[in-house]
Every structure is written in structure tokens, then in C-alpha cells.
């Protein structure tokens, strides 16, 4: 059961609302609410963003460029696996999101998706605890501190799903338990994951064909929701990163490959010079990624529109299976390859170690 949001007062559709009220359009009415506790509001809206694309497209590349490619590989592959299973489970189970009222739904985009399990809860739990497990034997830091940070991170994201009215407690707990089970089942294969970039020349073909097939044959929903598009984005990004790592190894583009075996390393102190270097590498990489994403997206849409004889300005056409899946897949596969291959090359060209 979903609870009312603390610090937010709900008004039904018939109520005109107050002057500071904000509107949110649902399936059949307009919600209005007044924020009474801005600390809760901004804390959980920020926490909810930690499970959205804006976090993934910044944190995961940042980890690859500035911390350790070894960690980013593990994080991305486990994240892709967990998210695919979670997204598919939603459209198979078809459990509705919490009724409103009594809850206030603060997010518009994902209202059309089903509720069980919470993929925000799954992603945050997967990233937090995969990072903890992968670093505890590789870096020197207090394990208790890492455990607390992992719990706090995942808990904030999970609680944000209740606060924003997007999930019930059962949805969140289901997501956490499914992720815990997947981590336990896949952990013995994590060492194999570290060797993926040295696989055979046929490996990139499998990495492209299998995810594309899974996305194109995604479970059919009763009505359109962004679930299939989001799943394609995630699968394509994971495929691009995996291919990028393979390209780096196959063509010897990485001067000093990151070791895959556990190696105790000291975490360097955060100095001004290091901070400037990290932010510069991040800024350069993000700019290139955004340029590649926009360019490839526009080109792929133009080709598909021409192929299927669709009017260019018809935005609804993007939702068609034969257009949505290919353009999303090509776009984000390119983003993944760019992040792991071309951005590091640009860093080296600019003299950014």
C-alpha cells in the first residue's frame, strides 16, 4: 500500500487549488498539490534523479574516465542485466502503479509504466553493492564506511519512489530482493566479465545481435509506455561499452590495460590539481558524448523516416517498433563506443592522463 507523501498536500481534480499549487496531469484528471516541506521535496526529487538517465550518463562515464575502467565494466554489465529483467518483469506482471489519490504522483514521464518491480530500486541497489563488492578487495578504505554509503545511496533512491508516489512499498522491496538474488547468482561469473574485452573477433557480432533481438521482441504492452524505449537505451549503451572495450583490446588502443585481478590500491588524496584534471576530462568527455548522441540520433531518424516513408515532423512515428528500437539502439550503441574508445583517445590527444 502506498502512503501519503509527507510535506505535500493533495487536492482532487474538482478543487481549484491554491495559488502556489503545481499541476500534474494524470490519466483522467489534473492533480494539484502544495509543497509544505521543501527539505523532503528536494531531497527525494534529487534522490529520484539518481535512478534516471541523467545519473547514468554522468556517473558511469565518470567512473570509466577518472576512476577505473575495471569498475565501470562490471557496473555497466550488471546494471544492464538487472534493468532488462526488471523492465521485462513490469510488462509481464502488469501491476498498476499506486492509485492517485491517495498518493500524489510527482513524475509525469513514467506514469504510463507498470509498477512491479521498481527499476529505480533495482538499479540503485545493483550499482551501490556491485561497486562495494568490486572495490573492497581492490582499494584500501574502511569496509564499514563503504557499506554505509551503499545502504544510504540505495535507501534514498528507494524512499524517493514512495515519496514521489510512483511505487508501493511492495514494488520497492520486490526490486531490492530481485537485485540481491541476481547479484548472488551472477557473482561467480564476474571474473569472466573482466575478460570480455579479450574475446574472439565474432564477439562484437553477438553483442549487437542478441541485445537488438531482445529489444525488438520486447513484451507487447496494452498501450504505449516508455518502458521499451528505456530498455533499448540501456541495452544499447551496455552493448556499446562492451564493444568499445573489445575495440580497445583488439586494436591495442589502451597503452596500459587495467588489471582485472584484485589489486590493493591507495585512493589518492583530492588535491586542487587532481580536481581540475578530473573535471576537465569529464567535461571534454560529456561534450563529445552529447555531440555524438545528437548527430547519430538525427542521422538514424532521417534514414528510418525515409525508409518507412514517414513525415519527418511526425513525432508519434518515433513510437513505432520498427523506428523506435533501431534508432535508440544505434544511437546509444554509438554513445557507449564513444565513451569507452573515442573519449579516452581524445583525452590522450589533449594530454589529459
GROMACS .gro file of C-alpha atoms in nm:
model
  353
    1UNK     CA    1   0.000   0.000   0.000
    2UNK     CA    2   0.126   0.348  -0.081
    3UNK     CA    3   0.122   0.614   0.185
    4UNK     CA    4   0.054   0.983   0.156
    5UNK     CA    5   0.356   1.199   0.086
    6UNK     CA    6   0.483   1.384   0.395
    7UNK     CA    7   0.504   1.756   0.341
    8UNK     CA    8   0.280   1.754   0.031
    9UNK     CA    9  -0.090   1.833   0.045
   10UNK     CA   10  -0.310   1.673  -0.223
   11UNK     CA   11  -0.612   1.830  -0.393
   12UNK     CA   12  -0.861   1.631  -0.605
   13UNK     CA   13  -0.943   1.731  -0.959
   14UNK     CA   14  -1.254   1.925  -0.862
   15UNK     CA   15  -1.054   2.151  -0.635
   16UNK     CA   16  -0.916   2.458  -0.799
   17UNK     CA   17  -0.610   2.451  -0.574
   18UNK     CA   18  -0.422   2.742  -0.425
   19UNK     CA   19  -0.206   2.999  -0.592
   20UNK     CA   20   0.127   2.821  -0.521
   21UNK     CA   21  -0.007   2.483  -0.624
   22UNK     CA   22   0.158   2.291  -0.905
   23UNK     CA   23  -0.029   2.083  -1.165
   24UNK     CA   24   0.041   1.728  -1.274
   25UNK     CA   25  -0.171   1.569  -1.544
   26UNK     CA   26  -0.267   1.208  -1.485
   27UNK     CA   27  -0.468   0.968  -1.694
   28UNK     CA   28  -0.806   1.135  -1.633
   29UNK     CA   29  -0.755   1.442  -1.416
   30UNK     CA   30  -0.518   1.715  -1.314
   31UNK     CA   31  -0.353   1.676  -0.978
   32UNK     CA   32  -0.271   1.979  -0.772
   33UNK     CA   33  -0.054   1.988  -0.467
   34UNK     CA   34   0.123   2.231  -0.238
   35UNK     CA   35   0.473   2.158  -0.112
   36UNK     CA   36   0.480   2.211   0.264
   37UNK     CA   37   0.821   2.063   0.344
   38UNK     CA   38   1.082   2.168   0.090
   39UNK     CA   39   1.358   1.966   0.258
   40UNK     CA   40   1.175   1.638   0.190
   41UNK     CA   41   1.067   1.758  -0.152
   42UNK     CA   42   1.410   1.849  -0.285
   43UNK     CA   43   1.588   1.561  -0.107
   44UNK     CA   44   1.369   1.295  -0.264
   45UNK     CA   45   1.336   1.462  -0.602
   46UNK     CA   46   1.717   1.467  -0.615
   47UNK     CA   47   1.731   1.106  -0.491
   48UNK     CA   48   1.486   1.005  -0.764
   49UNK     CA   49   1.720   1.158  -1.023
   50UNK     CA   50   1.992   0.917  -0.905
   51UNK     CA   51   1.796   0.641  -1.076
   52UNK     CA   52   1.740   0.823  -1.404
   53UNK     CA   53   1.930   0.872  -1.729
   54UNK     CA   54   2.095   1.195  -1.614
   55UNK     CA   55   2.278   0.996  -1.343
   56UNK     CA   56   2.378   0.704  -1.564
   57UNK     CA   57   2.510   0.922  -1.845
   58UNK     CA   58   2.731   1.110  -1.597
   59UNK     CA   59   2.832   0.868  -1.319
   60UNK     CA   60   2.916   0.564  -1.531
   61UNK     CA   61   3.136   0.751  -1.785
   62UNK     CA   62   3.294   0.945  -1.497
   63UNK     CA   63   3.391   0.614  -1.336
   64UNK     CA   64   3.544   0.490  -1.661
   65UNK     CA   65   3.745   0.806  -1.734
   66UNK     CA   66   3.856   0.910  -1.387
   67UNK     CA   67   3.844   0.614  -1.152
   68UNK     CA   68   3.883   0.266  -1.301
   69UNK     CA   69   3.765   0.109  -1.631
   70UNK     CA   70   3.767  -0.225  -1.448
   71UNK     CA   71   3.491  -0.099  -1.219
   72UNK     CA   72   3.287   0.065  -1.496
   73UNK     CA   73   3.278  -0.259  -1.696
   74UNK     CA   74   3.135  -0.451  -1.404
   75UNK     CA   75   2.891  -0.177  -1.308
   76UNK     CA   76   2.753  -0.137  -1.660
   77UNK     CA   77   2.711  -0.507  -1.735
   78UNK     CA   78   2.538  -0.581  -1.402
   79UNK     CA   79   2.326  -0.266  -1.443
   80UNK     CA   80   2.216  -0.376  -1.793
   81UNK     CA   81   2.127  -0.726  -1.675
   82UNK     CA   82   1.930  -0.605  -1.373
   83UNK     CA   83   1.746  -0.334  -1.565
   84UNK     CA   84   1.645  -0.563  -1.852
   85UNK     CA   85   1.499  -0.821  -1.616
   86UNK     CA   86   1.322  -0.550  -1.417
   87UNK     CA   87   1.175  -0.377  -1.722
   88UNK     CA   88   1.052  -0.702  -1.875
   89UNK     CA   89   0.905  -0.812  -1.541
   90UNK     CA   90   0.698  -0.492  -1.532
   91UNK     CA   91   0.532  -0.562  -1.865
   92UNK     CA   92   0.476  -0.928  -1.784
   93UNK     CA   93   0.330  -0.880  -1.435
   94UNK     CA   94   0.139  -0.560  -1.530
   95UNK     CA   95   0.088  -0.450  -1.172
   96UNK     CA   96  -0.052  -0.096  -1.167
   97UNK     CA   97   0.120   0.195  -1.000
   98UNK     CA   98  -0.032   0.336  -0.678
   99UNK     CA   99  -0.375   0.493  -0.710
  100UNK     CA  100  -0.392   0.870  -0.701
  101UNK     CA  101  -0.548   0.980  -0.476
  102UNK     CA  102  -0.443   0.895  -0.209
  103UNK     CA  103  -0.084   0.941  -0.333
  104UNK     CA  104   0.046   1.245  -0.518
  105UNK     CA  105   0.236   1.148  -0.833
  106UNK     CA  106   0.522   1.391  -0.882
  107UNK     CA  107   0.663   1.246  -1.206
  108UNK     CA  108   0.491   1.265  -1.545
  109UNK     CA  109   0.708   1.066  -1.781
  110UNK     CA  110   0.682   0.719  -1.628
  111UNK     CA  111   0.318   0.729  -1.516
  112UNK     CA  112   0.225   0.504  -1.810
  113UNK     CA  113   0.463   0.229  -1.694
  114UNK     CA  114   0.361  -0.054  -1.463
  115UNK     CA  115   0.482  -0.064  -1.104
  116UNK     CA  116   0.624  -0.401  -1.003
  117UNK     CA  117   0.921  -0.416  -0.958
  118UNK     CA  118   1.070  -0.072  -0.902
  119UNK     CA  119   1.357  -0.048  -1.150
  120UNK     CA  120   1.486   0.260  -0.966
  121UNK     CA  121   1.527   0.040  -0.658
  122UNK     CA  122   1.686  -0.234  -0.868
  123UNK     CA  123   1.936  -0.003  -1.039
  124UNK     CA  124   2.040   0.181  -0.722
  125UNK     CA  125   2.088  -0.145  -0.530
  126UNK     CA  126   2.281  -0.303  -0.819
  127UNK     CA  127   2.516  -0.005  -0.866
  128UNK     CA  128   2.577   0.057  -0.496
  129UNK     CA  129   2.652  -0.302  -0.398
  130UNK     CA  130   2.833  -0.402  -0.718
  131UNK     CA  131   3.063  -0.106  -0.658
  132UNK     CA  132   3.112  -0.209  -0.296
  133UNK     CA  133   3.186  -0.575  -0.378
  134UNK     CA  134   3.419  -0.483  -0.665
  135UNK     CA  135   3.624  -0.232  -0.464
  136UNK     CA  136   3.654  -0.391  -0.121
  137UNK     CA  137   3.946  -0.614  -0.231
  138UNK     CA  138   4.088  -0.363  -0.478
  139UNK     CA  139   4.115  -0.038  -0.283
  140UNK     CA  140   4.213   0.043   0.072
  141UNK     CA  141   3.923   0.201   0.259
  142UNK     CA  142   3.713   0.115   0.566
  143UNK     CA  143   3.462  -0.151   0.463
  144UNK     CA  144   3.203  -0.025   0.712
  145UNK     CA  145   3.218   0.321   0.552
  146UNK     CA  146   3.163   0.171   0.207
  147UNK     CA  147   2.875  -0.041   0.333
  148UNK     CA  148   2.706   0.259   0.495
  149UNK     CA  149   2.742   0.464   0.176
  150UNK     CA  150   2.594   0.181  -0.034
  151UNK     CA  151   2.299   0.141   0.202
  152UNK     CA  152   2.235   0.517   0.220
  153UNK     CA  153   2.252   0.557  -0.158
  154UNK     CA  154   2.011   0.273  -0.234
  155UNK     CA  155   1.780   0.367   0.056
  156UNK     CA  156   1.747   0.727  -0.065
  157UNK     CA  157   1.651   0.615  -0.414
  158UNK     CA  158   1.407   0.357  -0.280
  159UNK     CA  159   1.241   0.606  -0.045
  160UNK     CA  160   1.216   0.859  -0.328
  161UNK     CA  161   0.992   0.617  -0.519
  162UNK     CA  162   0.747   0.617  -0.228
  163UNK     CA  163   0.767   0.994  -0.180
  164UNK     CA  164   0.703   1.071  -0.548
  165UNK     CA  165   0.403   0.837  -0.546
  166UNK     CA  166   0.540   0.616  -0.822
  167UNK     CA  167   0.565   0.287  -0.631
  168UNK     CA  168   0.426   0.097  -0.336
  169UNK     CA  169   0.641  -0.049  -0.060
  170UNK     CA  170   0.593  -0.392  -0.217
  171UNK     CA  171   0.724  -0.265  -0.556
  172UNK     CA  172   1.039  -0.131  -0.390
  173UNK     CA  173   1.102  -0.439  -0.175
  174UNK     CA  174   1.045  -0.661  -0.478
  175UNK     CA  175   1.305  -0.466  -0.675
  176UNK     CA  176   1.563  -0.486  -0.396
  177UNK     CA  177   1.512  -0.860  -0.342
  178UNK     CA  178   1.528  -0.942  -0.714
  179UNK     CA  179   1.852  -0.746  -0.744
  180UNK     CA  180   2.005  -0.915  -0.439
  181UNK     CA  181   1.921  -1.254  -0.593
  182UNK     CA  182   2.070  -1.157  -0.931
  183UNK     CA  183   2.393  -1.032  -0.770
  184UNK     CA  184   2.426  -1.356  -0.573
  185UNK     CA  185   2.363  -1.572  -0.881
  186UNK     CA  186   2.595  -1.380  -1.115
  187UNK     CA  187   2.881  -1.314  -0.872
  188UNK     CA  188   3.068  -1.637  -0.964
  189UNK     CA  189   3.077  -1.515  -1.327
  190UNK     CA  190   3.215  -1.168  -1.251
  191UNK     CA  191   3.570  -1.279  -1.325
  192UNK     CA  192   3.454  -1.392  -1.669
  193UNK     CA  193   3.306  -1.046  -1.724
  194UNK     CA  194   3.653  -0.896  -1.676
  195UNK     CA  195   3.778  -1.100  -1.975
  196UNK     CA  196   3.506  -0.998  -2.220
  197UNK     CA  197   3.724  -0.738  -2.391
  198UNK     CA  198   3.969  -1.010  -2.500
  199UNK     CA  199   3.706  -1.235  -2.663
  200UNK     CA  200   3.713  -1.357  -3.025
  201UNK     CA  201   3.653  -1.133  -3.330
  202UNK     CA  202   3.297  -1.272  -3.350
  203UNK     CA  203   3.217  -1.138  -3.004
  204UNK     CA  204   3.101  -0.789  -3.120
  205UNK     CA  205   2.850  -0.952  -3.356
  206UNK     CA  206   2.690  -1.141  -3.068
  207UNK     CA  207   2.693  -0.828  -2.851
  208UNK     CA  208   2.493  -0.641  -3.116
  209UNK     CA  209   2.260  -0.916  -3.242
  210UNK     CA  210   2.145  -1.058  -2.907
  211UNK     CA  211   2.051  -0.729  -2.734
  212UNK     CA  212   1.885  -0.597  -3.051
  213UNK     CA  213   1.679  -0.917  -3.081
  214UNK     CA  214   1.573  -0.890  -2.715
  215UNK     CA  215   1.470  -0.527  -2.758
  216UNK     CA  216   1.285  -0.585  -3.088
  217UNK     CA  217   1.095  -0.875  -2.932
  218UNK     CA  218   1.014  -0.689  -2.612
  219UNK     CA  219   0.682  -0.795  -2.448
  220UNK     CA  220   0.388  -0.620  -2.611
  221UNK     CA  221   0.207  -0.378  -2.380
  222UNK     CA  222  -0.164  -0.296  -2.378
  223UNK     CA  223  -0.076   0.066  -2.454
  224UNK     CA  224   0.234   0.268  -2.530
  225UNK     CA  225   0.474   0.338  -2.244
  226UNK     CA  226   0.840   0.447  -2.243
  227UNK     CA  227   0.946   0.108  -2.100
  228UNK     CA  228   1.055  -0.042  -2.432
  229UNK     CA  229   1.244   0.273  -2.531
  230UNK     CA  230   1.423   0.290  -2.196
  231UNK     CA  231   1.512  -0.079  -2.215
  232UNK     CA  232   1.654  -0.034  -2.564
  233UNK     CA  233   1.859   0.264  -2.445
  234UNK     CA  234   2.006   0.062  -2.158
  235UNK     CA  235   2.078  -0.250  -2.365
  236UNK     CA  236   2.236  -0.045  -2.644
  237UNK     CA  237   2.457   0.150  -2.404
  238UNK     CA  238   2.578  -0.175  -2.249
  239UNK     CA  239   2.645  -0.323  -2.593
  240UNK     CA  240   2.837  -0.011  -2.696
  241UNK     CA  241   3.055  -0.015  -2.386
  242UNK     CA  242   3.132  -0.385  -2.430
  243UNK     CA  243   3.222  -0.336  -2.797
  244UNK     CA  244   3.431  -0.031  -2.707
  245UNK     CA  245   3.632  -0.236  -2.456
  246UNK     CA  246   3.678  -0.507  -2.719
  247UNK     CA  247   3.799  -0.248  -2.974
  248UNK     CA  248   4.050  -0.110  -2.723
  249UNK     CA  249   4.195  -0.456  -2.661
  250UNK     CA  250   4.182  -0.586  -3.018
  251UNK     CA  251   4.347  -0.279  -3.172
  252UNK     CA  252   4.578  -0.214  -2.876
  253UNK     CA  253   4.436   0.133  -2.819
  254UNK     CA  254   4.491   0.115  -2.444
  255UNK     CA  255   4.854   0.173  -2.361
  256UNK     CA  256   4.831   0.015  -2.018
  257UNK     CA  257   4.532  -0.218  -1.974
  258UNK     CA  258   4.362  -0.203  -1.639
  259UNK     CA  259   4.428  -0.517  -1.437
  260UNK     CA  260   4.125  -0.737  -1.381
  261UNK     CA  261   4.261  -0.925  -1.079
  262UNK     CA  262   4.215  -0.778  -0.730
  263UNK     CA  263   4.493  -0.529  -0.663
  264UNK     CA  264   4.512  -0.325  -0.345
  265UNK     CA  265   4.541   0.040  -0.441
  266UNK     CA  266   4.555   0.354  -0.233
  267UNK     CA  267   4.287   0.615  -0.300
  268UNK     CA  268   4.480   0.933  -0.393
  269UNK     CA  269   4.411   1.249  -0.191
  270UNK     CA  270   4.184   1.503  -0.357
  271UNK     CA  271   4.409   1.795  -0.445
  272UNK     CA  272   4.325   2.106  -0.646
  273UNK     CA  273   4.527   1.983  -0.946
  274UNK     CA  274   4.356   1.644  -0.938
  275UNK     CA  275   4.013   1.804  -0.912
  276UNK     CA  276   4.081   2.030  -1.211
  277UNK     CA  277   4.209   1.733  -1.414
  278UNK     CA  278   3.907   1.518  -1.326
  279UNK     CA  279   3.655   1.791  -1.410
  280UNK     CA  280   3.834   1.874  -1.736
  281UNK     CA  281   3.832   1.511  -1.851
  282UNK     CA  282   3.469   1.480  -1.753
  283UNK     CA  283   3.366   1.799  -1.934
  284UNK     CA  284   3.553   1.702  -2.251
  285UNK     CA  285   3.402   1.355  -2.247
  286UNK     CA  286   3.044   1.465  -2.183
  287UNK     CA  287   3.057   1.725  -2.461
  288UNK     CA  288   3.178   1.464  -2.711
  289UNK     CA  289   2.915   1.213  -2.595
  290UNK     CA  290   2.632   1.463  -2.630
  291UNK     CA  291   2.752   1.564  -2.977
  292UNK     CA  292   2.772   1.201  -3.089
  293UNK     CA  293   2.430   1.123  -2.942
  294UNK     CA  294   2.264   1.415  -3.120
  295UNK     CA  295   2.439   1.350  -3.451
  296UNK     CA  296   2.370   0.976  -3.462
  297UNK     CA  297   2.012   1.020  -3.344
  298UNK     CA  298   1.935   1.273  -3.616
  299UNK     CA  299   2.101   1.065  -3.888
  300UNK     CA  300   1.935   0.739  -3.783
  301UNK     CA  301   1.592   0.902  -3.765
  302UNK     CA  302   1.635   1.059  -4.108
  303UNK     CA  303   1.730   0.722  -4.258
  304UNK     CA  304   1.441   0.540  -4.090
  305UNK     CA  305   1.188   0.809  -4.178
  306UNK     CA  306   1.300   0.790  -4.540
  307UNK     CA  307   1.298   0.409  -4.543
  308UNK     CA  308   0.948   0.381  -4.398
  309UNK     CA  309   0.821   0.693  -4.579
  310UNK     CA  310   0.725   0.878  -4.262
  311UNK     CA  311   0.676   1.253  -4.235
  312UNK     CA  312   0.982   1.396  -4.059
  313UNK     CA  313   0.783   1.614  -3.820
  314UNK     CA  314   0.562   1.326  -3.709
  315UNK     CA  315   0.692   1.271  -3.358
  316UNK     CA  316   0.442   0.990  -3.298
  317UNK     CA  317   0.627   0.786  -3.559
  318UNK     CA  318   0.917   0.753  -3.318
  319UNK     CA  319   0.697   0.523  -3.109
  320UNK     CA  320   0.661   0.269  -3.387
  321UNK     CA  321   0.852  -0.052  -3.315
  322UNK     CA  322   1.041  -0.052  -3.646
  323UNK     CA  323   1.162   0.305  -3.584
  324UNK     CA  324   1.196   0.337  -3.207
  325UNK     CA  325   1.410   0.031  -3.143
  326UNK     CA  326   1.660   0.078  -3.432
  327UNK     CA  327   1.719   0.450  -3.376
  328UNK     CA  328   1.754   0.410  -2.999
  329UNK     CA  329   1.982   0.111  -3.041
  330UNK     CA  330   2.211   0.273  -3.297
  331UNK     CA  331   2.225   0.600  -3.103
  332UNK     CA  332   2.318   0.457  -2.765
  333UNK     CA  333   2.547   0.188  -2.901
  334UNK     CA  334   2.740   0.475  -3.059
  335UNK     CA  335   2.738   0.660  -2.726
  336UNK     CA  336   2.880   0.354  -2.548
  337UNK     CA  337   3.158   0.307  -2.805
  338UNK     CA  338   3.237   0.678  -2.795
  339UNK     CA  339   3.260   0.681  -2.415
  340UNK     CA  340   3.498   0.385  -2.395
  341UNK     CA  341   3.709   0.430  -2.710
  342UNK     CA  342   3.700   0.778  -2.861
  343UNK     CA  343   3.682   0.984  -2.542
  344UNK     CA  344   3.997   0.820  -2.394
  345UNK     CA  345   4.170   0.876  -2.728
  346UNK     CA  346   4.072   1.242  -2.715
  347UNK     CA  347   4.199   1.265  -2.358
  348UNK     CA  348   4.536   1.130  -2.463
  349UNK     CA  349   4.546   1.365  -2.764
  350UNK     CA  350   4.482   1.662  -2.532
  351UNK     CA  351   4.747   1.543  -2.285
  352UNK     CA  352   4.497   1.454  -2.011
  353UNK     CA  353   4.636   1.146  -1.829
   0.00000   0.00000   0.00000
